[in-house]
Amino acid sequence: MLFTRESGEFLFARWGRPIVPVVFGVEDATLSTIKGAFEAVVALAGHSMAETDPELGVNCMVFFFRDWQELLEVPDLDRLITDLVPLVERLVAAEANQYRIFRFEEDGAIRAAFVFLRMDEDLSKVPAETLALSQVVQTMLLWSDTAFRNASPLAIAGEATILRPDIAALIRAAYDPILPSAAQDASHALRLFARLELPQ
């Protein structure tokens, strides 16, 4: 379910290069919260981050804004996102408050990601730590379009919001260096399952 798309297609991908995130549209306090979430989830996965990507400069862009139309005013974004204008029109029509776009290496691994968050009334109610952790988790792997439709990847533990143990275990398994960075065969799910280290 987590990597099988609504169309029935199985598609798995993880990052093939160190993640270099940059965040737009937030205050310094929120920026450090988001960077902290990246560092925590990347460490969990056993993956790595870097100060710069030798080819792309940055490879994970996170945008916070109030109105989808603001994306059309971002310099050169239309060069990074093809068909930006019709995409914005679709997102406005759908009253969407978030959207993610991935770019891929030749071997299918994740090469870059763009995360767009329109801070509507619903998202604005979400604590910064919760929103940051949720978005980073959804950017670490190419999850299916239905993966978290009915259940969040996060859970409440006392006063804190944490990553669900099963999702944490799956991310760890997904970054096992023995496994390929991308797969389109559903048998890959069995290989992931075999590596899950769920808490007792």
PDB file of C-alpha atoms in Angstrom:
ATOM      1  CA  MET A   1       0.000   0.000   0.000  1.00  0.00           C
ATOM      2  CA  LEU A   2       2.754   2.448   0.896  1.00  0.00           C
ATOM      3  CA  PHE A   3       4.482   2.219  -2.488  1.00  0.00           C
ATOM      4  CA  THR A   4       1.642   0.954  -4.669  1.00  0.00           C
ATOM      5  CA  ARG A   5      -0.007   3.869  -6.397  1.00  0.00           C
ATOM      6  CA  GLU A   6      -3.734   4.281  -6.864  1.00  0.00           C
ATOM      7  CA  SER A   7      -3.220   3.183 -10.478  1.00  0.00           C
ATOM      8  CA  GLY A   8      -1.905  -0.172  -9.183  1.00  0.00           C
ATOM      9  CA  GLU A   9       1.705   0.581 -10.185  1.00  0.00           C
ATOM     10  CA  PHE A  10       4.443  -0.260  -7.664  1.00  0.00           C
ATOM     11  CA  LEU A  11       7.099   2.445  -7.507  1.00  0.00           C
ATOM     12  CA  PHE A  12       9.813   2.786  -4.878  1.00  0.00           C
ATOM     13  CA  ALA A  13      12.660   5.295  -4.762  1.00  0.00           C
ATOM     14  CA  ARG A  14      15.008   6.710  -2.151  1.00  0.00           C
ATOM     15  CA  TRP A  15      17.590   9.481  -2.367  1.00  0.00           C
ATOM     16  CA  GLY A  16      20.734   8.529  -4.245  1.00  0.00           C
ATOM     17  CA  ARG A  17      22.782  11.563  -3.203  1.00  0.00           C
ATOM     18  CA  PRO A  18      23.229  13.609  -0.012  1.00  0.00           C
ATOM     19  CA  ILE A  19      20.253  15.858   0.668  1.00  0.00           C
ATOM     20  CA  VAL A  20      20.872  19.610   0.504  1.00  0.00           C
ATOM     21  CA  PRO A  21      17.688  21.359   1.672  1.00  0.00           C
ATOM     22  CA  VAL A  22      16.795  25.029   1.451  1.00  0.00           C
ATOM     23  CA  VAL A  23      13.636  26.543   2.924  1.00  0.00           C
ATOM     24  CA  PHE A  24      11.819  29.663   1.706  1.00  0.00           C
ATOM     25  CA  GLY A  25       9.169  31.773   3.394  1.00  0.00           C
ATOM     26  CA  VAL A  26       9.716  31.057   7.094  1.00  0.00           C
ATOM     27  CA  GLU A  27      11.265  32.800  10.081  1.00  0.00           C
ATOM     28  CA  ASP A  28      14.608  31.692  11.514  1.00  0.00           C
ATOM     29  CA  ALA A  29      12.999  29.751  14.384  1.00  0.00           C
ATOM     30  CA  THR A  30      10.901  27.685  11.976  1.00  0.00           C
ATOM     31  CA  LEU A  31      13.879  27.272   9.664  1.00  0.00           C
ATOM     32  CA  SER A  32      15.931  25.643  12.423  1.00  0.00           C
ATOM     33  CA  THR A  33      12.962  23.371  13.242  1.00  0.00           C
ATOM     34  CA  ILE A  34      12.772  22.166   9.637  1.00  0.00           C
ATOM     35  CA  LYS A  35      16.531  21.681   9.354  1.00  0.00           C
ATOM     36  CA  GLY A  36      16.402  19.729  12.631  1.00  0.00           C
ATOM     37  CA  ALA A  37      13.691  17.474  11.232  1.00  0.00           C
ATOM     38  CA  PHE A  38      15.799  16.795   8.130  1.00  0.00           C
ATOM     39  CA  GLU A  39      18.834  15.977  10.269  1.00  0.00           C
ATOM     40  CA  ALA A  40      16.839  13.615  12.504  1.00  0.00           C
ATOM     41  CA  VAL A  41      15.148  11.659   9.704  1.00  0.00           C
ATOM     42  CA  VAL A  42      18.295  11.510   7.556  1.00  0.00           C
ATOM     43  CA  ALA A  43      20.236  10.161  10.567  1.00  0.00           C
ATOM     44  CA  LEU A  44      17.489   7.594  11.178  1.00  0.00           C
ATOM     45  CA  ALA A  45      17.789   6.443   7.560  1.00  0.00           C
ATOM     46  CA  GLY A  46      21.573   6.239   7.749  1.00  0.00           C
ATOM     47  CA  HIS A  47      21.697   8.618   4.790  1.00  0.00           C
ATOM     48  CA  SER A  48      23.599  11.916   4.613  1.00  0.00           C
ATOM     49  CA  MET A  49      23.176  15.651   4.137  1.00  0.00           C
ATOM     50  CA  ALA A  50      25.618  18.126   2.612  1.00  0.00           C
ATOM     51  CA  GLU A  51      26.191  21.869   2.436  1.00  0.00           C
ATOM     52  CA  THR A  52      25.978  21.883  -1.335  1.00  0.00           C
ATOM     53  CA  ASP A  53      25.243  19.564  -4.253  1.00  0.00           C
ATOM     54  CA  PRO A  54      28.108  19.737  -6.770  1.00  0.00           C
ATOM     55  CA  GLU A  55      25.686  19.484  -9.684  1.00  0.00           C
ATOM     56  CA  LEU A  56      22.522  21.217  -8.480  1.00  0.00           C
ATOM     57  CA  GLY A  57      23.666  23.469  -5.638  1.00  0.00           C
ATOM     58  CA  VAL A  58      20.589  22.578  -3.598  1.00  0.00           C
ATOM     59  CA  ASN A  59      18.411  19.567  -4.323  1.00  0.00           C
ATOM     60  CA  CYS A  60      15.502  19.852  -1.887  1.00  0.00           C
ATOM     61  CA  MET A  61      13.516  23.088  -1.940  1.00  0.00           C
ATOM     62  CA  VAL A  62      10.717  23.715   0.566  1.00  0.00           C
ATOM     63  CA  PHE A  63       8.405  26.663  -0.067  1.00  0.00           C
ATOM     64  CA  PHE A  64       5.970  28.147   2.481  1.00  0.00           C
ATOM     65  CA  PHE A  65       3.439  30.693   1.185  1.00  0.00           C
ATOM     66  CA  ARG A  66      -0.156  31.920   1.528  1.00  0.00           C
ATOM     67  CA  ASP A  67      -1.369  31.731  -2.068  1.00  0.00           C
ATOM     68  CA  TRP A  68      -0.458  29.397  -4.938  1.00  0.00           C
ATOM     69  CA  GLN A  69      -0.139  32.407  -7.243  1.00  0.00           C
ATOM     70  CA  GLU A  70       2.966  33.451  -5.297  1.00  0.00           C
ATOM     71  CA  LEU A  71       4.848  30.582  -6.963  1.00  0.00           C
ATOM     72  CA  LEU A  72       4.502  32.336 -10.308  1.00  0.00           C
ATOM     73  CA  GLU A  73       6.498  35.262  -8.891  1.00  0.00           C
ATOM     74  CA  VAL A  74       9.483  33.151  -7.762  1.00  0.00           C
ATOM     75  CA  PRO A  75      12.400  33.947 -10.108  1.00  0.00           C
ATOM     76  CA  ASP A  76      13.346  31.071 -12.432  1.00  0.00           C
ATOM     77  CA  LEU A  77      10.992  28.587 -10.766  1.00  0.00           C
ATOM     78  CA  ASP A  78       9.340  28.022 -14.133  1.00  0.00           C
ATOM     79  CA  ARG A  79      12.719  26.778 -15.378  1.00  0.00           C
ATOM     80  CA  LEU A  80      12.859  24.200 -12.594  1.00  0.00           C
ATOM     81  CA  ILE A  81       9.187  23.184 -12.731  1.00  0.00           C
ATOM     82  CA  THR A  82       7.884  22.534 -16.213  1.00  0.00           C
ATOM     83  CA  ASP A  83       4.291  23.609 -16.866  1.00  0.00           C
ATOM     84  CA  LEU A  84       4.265  25.689 -13.680  1.00  0.00           C
ATOM     85  CA  VAL A  85       1.303  27.846 -14.734  1.00  0.00           C
ATOM     86  CA  PRO A  86      -1.126  24.953 -15.443  1.00  0.00           C
ATOM     87  CA  LEU A  87       0.115  23.204 -12.288  1.00  0.00           C
ATOM     88  CA  VAL A  88      -0.731  26.255 -10.178  1.00  0.00           C
ATOM     89  CA  GLU A  89      -4.140  26.470 -11.850  1.00  0.00           C
ATOM     90  CA  ARG A  90      -4.846  22.801 -10.968  1.00  0.00           C
ATOM     91  CA  LEU A  91      -3.742  23.264  -7.360  1.00  0.00           C
ATOM     92  CA  VAL A  92      -5.872  26.403  -6.971  1.00  0.00           C
ATOM     93  CA  ALA A  93      -8.889  24.596  -8.421  1.00  0.00           C
ATOM     94  CA  ALA A  94      -8.329  21.649  -6.054  1.00  0.00           C
ATOM     95  CA  GLU A  95      -7.904  24.000  -3.063  1.00  0.00           C
ATOM     96  CA  ALA A  96      -4.764  22.000  -2.269  1.00  0.00           C
ATOM     97  CA  ASN A  97      -2.559  23.042   0.613  1.00  0.00           C
ATOM     98  CA  GLN A  98       0.503  20.928  -0.237  1.00  0.00           C
ATOM     99  CA  TYR A  99       2.206  19.375  -3.223  1.00  0.00           C
ATOM    100  CA  ARG A 100       5.494  17.547  -3.840  1.00  0.00           C
ATOM    101  CA  ILE A 101       7.453  17.085  -7.042  1.00  0.00           C
ATOM    102  CA  PHE A 102      10.397  14.702  -7.413  1.00  0.00           C
ATOM    103  CA  ARG A 103      13.177  14.522  -9.993  1.00  0.00           C
ATOM    104  CA  PHE A 104      15.050  11.275 -10.566  1.00  0.00           C
ATOM    105  CA  GLU A 105      18.515   9.962 -11.454  1.00  0.00           C
ATOM    106  CA  GLU A 106      19.012   7.680 -14.442  1.00  0.00           C
ATOM    107  CA  ASP A 107      18.798   4.657 -12.126  1.00  0.00           C
ATOM    108  CA  GLY A 108      15.475   5.890 -10.703  1.00  0.00           C
ATOM    109  CA  ALA A 109      16.808   7.189  -7.373  1.00  0.00           C
ATOM    110  CA  ILE A 110      15.523  10.539  -6.094  1.00  0.00           C
ATOM    111  CA  ARG A 111      17.700  13.362  -7.426  1.00  0.00           C
ATOM    112  CA  ALA A 112      15.759  16.403  -6.223  1.00  0.00           C
ATOM    113  CA  ALA A 113      12.497  17.321  -4.528  1.00  0.00           C
ATOM    114  CA  PHE A 114      10.276  20.404  -4.419  1.00  0.00           C
ATOM    115  CA  VAL A 115       7.837  20.756  -1.519  1.00  0.00           C
ATOM    116  CA  PHE A 116       5.084  23.397  -1.698  1.00  0.00           C
ATOM    117  CA  LEU A 117       3.046  24.280   1.381  1.00  0.00           C
ATOM    118  CA  ARG A 118       0.192  26.753   1.177  1.00  0.00           C
ATOM    119  CA  MET A 119      -0.369  27.847   4.749  1.00  0.00           C
ATOM    120  CA  ASP A 120      -4.163  27.810   4.782  1.00  0.00           C
ATOM    121  CA  GLU A 121      -6.228  27.682   7.965  1.00  0.00           C
ATOM    122  CA  ASP A 122      -5.706  23.929   8.410  1.00  0.00           C
ATOM    123  CA  LEU A 123      -1.932  23.882   7.953  1.00  0.00           C
ATOM    124  CA  SER A 124      -1.527  27.033  10.053  1.00  0.00           C
ATOM    125  CA  LYS A 125      -2.992  25.170  13.034  1.00  0.00           C
ATOM    126  CA  VAL A 126      -0.325  22.457  12.829  1.00  0.00           C
ATOM    127  CA  PRO A 127       2.648  22.984  15.180  1.00  0.00           C
ATOM    128  CA  ALA A 128       5.881  23.740  13.306  1.00  0.00           C
ATOM    129  CA  GLU A 129       7.631  20.624  14.656  1.00  0.00           C
ATOM    130  CA  THR A 130       4.778  18.378  13.505  1.00  0.00           C
ATOM    131  CA  LEU A 131       4.538  19.971  10.067  1.00  0.00           C
ATOM    132  CA  ALA A 132       8.306  19.823   9.559  1.00  0.00           C
ATOM    133  CA  LEU A 133       8.605  16.164  10.570  1.00  0.00           C
ATOM    134  CA  SER A 134       5.634  15.159   8.434  1.00  0.00           C
ATOM    135  CA  GLN A 135       6.992  16.886   5.325  1.00  0.00           C
ATOM    136  CA  VAL A 136      10.523  15.541   5.728  1.00  0.00           C
ATOM    137  CA  VAL A 137       9.218  11.986   6.119  1.00  0.00           C
ATOM    138  CA  GLN A 138       7.138  12.361   2.955  1.00  0.00           C
ATOM    139  CA  THR A 139      10.201  13.628   1.080  1.00  0.00           C
ATOM    140  CA  MET A 140      12.618  10.873   2.178  1.00  0.00           C
ATOM    141  CA  LEU A 141      11.011   8.229  -0.041  1.00  0.00           C
ATOM    142  CA  LEU A 142       8.731   8.160  -3.053  1.00  0.00           C
ATOM    143  CA  TRP A 143       5.632   7.057  -1.156  1.00  0.00           C
ATOM    144  CA  SER A 144       2.474   6.159  -3.054  1.00  0.00           C
ATOM    145  CA  ASP A 145      -0.125   8.838  -3.653  1.00  0.00           C
ATOM    146  CA  THR A 146      -2.409   7.062  -1.150  1.00  0.00           C
ATOM    147  CA  ALA A 147       0.200   6.182   1.526  1.00  0.00           C
ATOM    148  CA  PHE A 148      -0.903   8.695   4.146  1.00  0.00           C
ATOM    149  CA  ARG A 149      -4.375   9.527   2.888  1.00  0.00           C
ATOM    150  CA  ASN A 150      -6.088   7.876   5.861  1.00  0.00           C
ATOM    151  CA  ALA A 151      -3.299   7.754   8.458  1.00  0.00           C
ATOM    152  CA  SER A 152      -0.524  10.171   9.308  1.00  0.00           C
ATOM    153  CA  PRO A 153       3.098   8.961   9.369  1.00  0.00           C
ATOM    154  CA  LEU A 154       3.256  10.555  12.828  1.00  0.00           C
ATOM    155  CA  ALA A 155       1.911   9.555  16.232  1.00  0.00           C
ATOM    156  CA  ILE A 156       1.380  11.204  19.608  1.00  0.00           C
ATOM    157  CA  ALA A 157       3.540   9.955  22.478  1.00  0.00           C
ATOM    158  CA  GLY A 158       2.588  11.759  25.676  1.00  0.00           C
ATOM    159  CA  GLU A 159       3.114  15.454  24.932  1.00  0.00           C
ATOM    160  CA  ALA A 160       5.323  14.851  21.907  1.00  0.00           C
ATOM    161  CA  THR A 161       4.632  14.153  18.249  1.00  0.00           C
ATOM    162  CA  ILE A 162       6.890  11.380  16.958  1.00  0.00           C
ATOM    163  CA  LEU A 163       7.418   9.350  13.836  1.00  0.00           C
ATOM    164  CA  ARG A 164       5.326   6.173  13.905  1.00  0.00           C
ATOM    165  CA  PRO A 165       7.613   3.251  14.836  1.00  0.00           C
ATOM    166  CA  ASP A 166       6.532   1.214  11.801  1.00  0.00           C
ATOM    167  CA  ILE A 167       7.267   4.102   9.437  1.00  0.00           C
ATOM    168  CA  ALA A 168      10.631   4.746  11.134  1.00  0.00           C
ATOM    169  CA  ALA A 169      11.528   1.062  10.724  1.00  0.00           C
ATOM    170  CA  LEU A 170      10.498   1.144   7.073  1.00  0.00           C
ATOM    171  CA  ILE A 171      12.641   4.213   6.336  1.00  0.00           C
ATOM    172  CA  ARG A 172      15.633   2.491   7.975  1.00  0.00           C
ATOM    173  CA  ALA A 173      15.008  -0.630   5.893  1.00  0.00           C
ATOM    174  CA  ALA A 174      14.551   1.384   2.687  1.00  0.00           C
ATOM    175  CA  TYR A 175      18.042   2.863   3.026  1.00  0.00           C
ATOM    176  CA  ASP A 176      19.763  -0.497   3.495  1.00  0.00           C
ATOM    177  CA  PRO A 177      22.758  -0.110   1.131  1.00  0.00           C
ATOM    178  CA  ILE A 178      22.310  -3.684  -0.094  1.00  0.00           C
ATOM    179  CA  LEU A 179      18.940  -2.753  -1.618  1.00  0.00           C
ATOM    180  CA  PRO A 180      18.606  -0.847  -4.899  1.00  0.00           C
ATOM    181  CA  SER A 181      17.782   2.870  -4.743  1.00  0.00           C
ATOM    182  CA  ALA A 182      14.709   2.365  -6.917  1.00  0.00           C
ATOM    183  CA  ALA A 183      12.390  -0.508  -7.811  1.00  0.00           C
ATOM    184  CA  GLN A 184       9.255  -1.058  -9.884  1.00  0.00           C
ATOM    185  CA  ASP A 185       8.665  -4.684  -8.942  1.00  0.00           C
ATOM    186  CA  ALA A 186       6.303  -5.350  -6.044  1.00  0.00           C
ATOM    187  CA  SER A 187       8.674  -8.065  -4.774  1.00  0.00           C
ATOM    188  CA  HIS A 188      10.773  -5.179  -3.437  1.00  0.00           C
ATOM    189  CA  ALA A 189       8.136  -4.733  -0.723  1.00  0.00           C
ATOM    190  CA  LEU A 190       8.987  -8.242   0.532  1.00  0.00           C
ATOM    191  CA  ARG A 191      12.675  -7.354   0.682  1.00  0.00           C
ATOM    192  CA  LEU A 192      11.801  -4.256   2.721  1.00  0.00           C
ATOM    193  CA  PHE A 193       9.524  -6.239   5.017  1.00  0.00           C
ATOM    194  CA  ALA A 194      12.280  -8.786   5.651  1.00  0.00           C
ATOM    195  CA  ARG A 195      14.500  -5.978   6.935  1.00  0.00           C
ATOM    196  CA  LEU A 196      11.997  -4.336   9.261  1.00  0.00           C
ATOM    197  CA  GLU A 197      13.197  -4.068  12.835  1.00  0.00           C
ATOM    198  CA  LEU A 198       9.991  -3.257  14.639  1.00  0.00           C
ATOM    199  CA  PRO A 199      10.131  -2.443  18.331  1.00  0.00           C
ATOM    200  CA  GLN A 200       9.067  -5.315  20.567  1.00  0.00           C
TER     201      GLN A 200
END
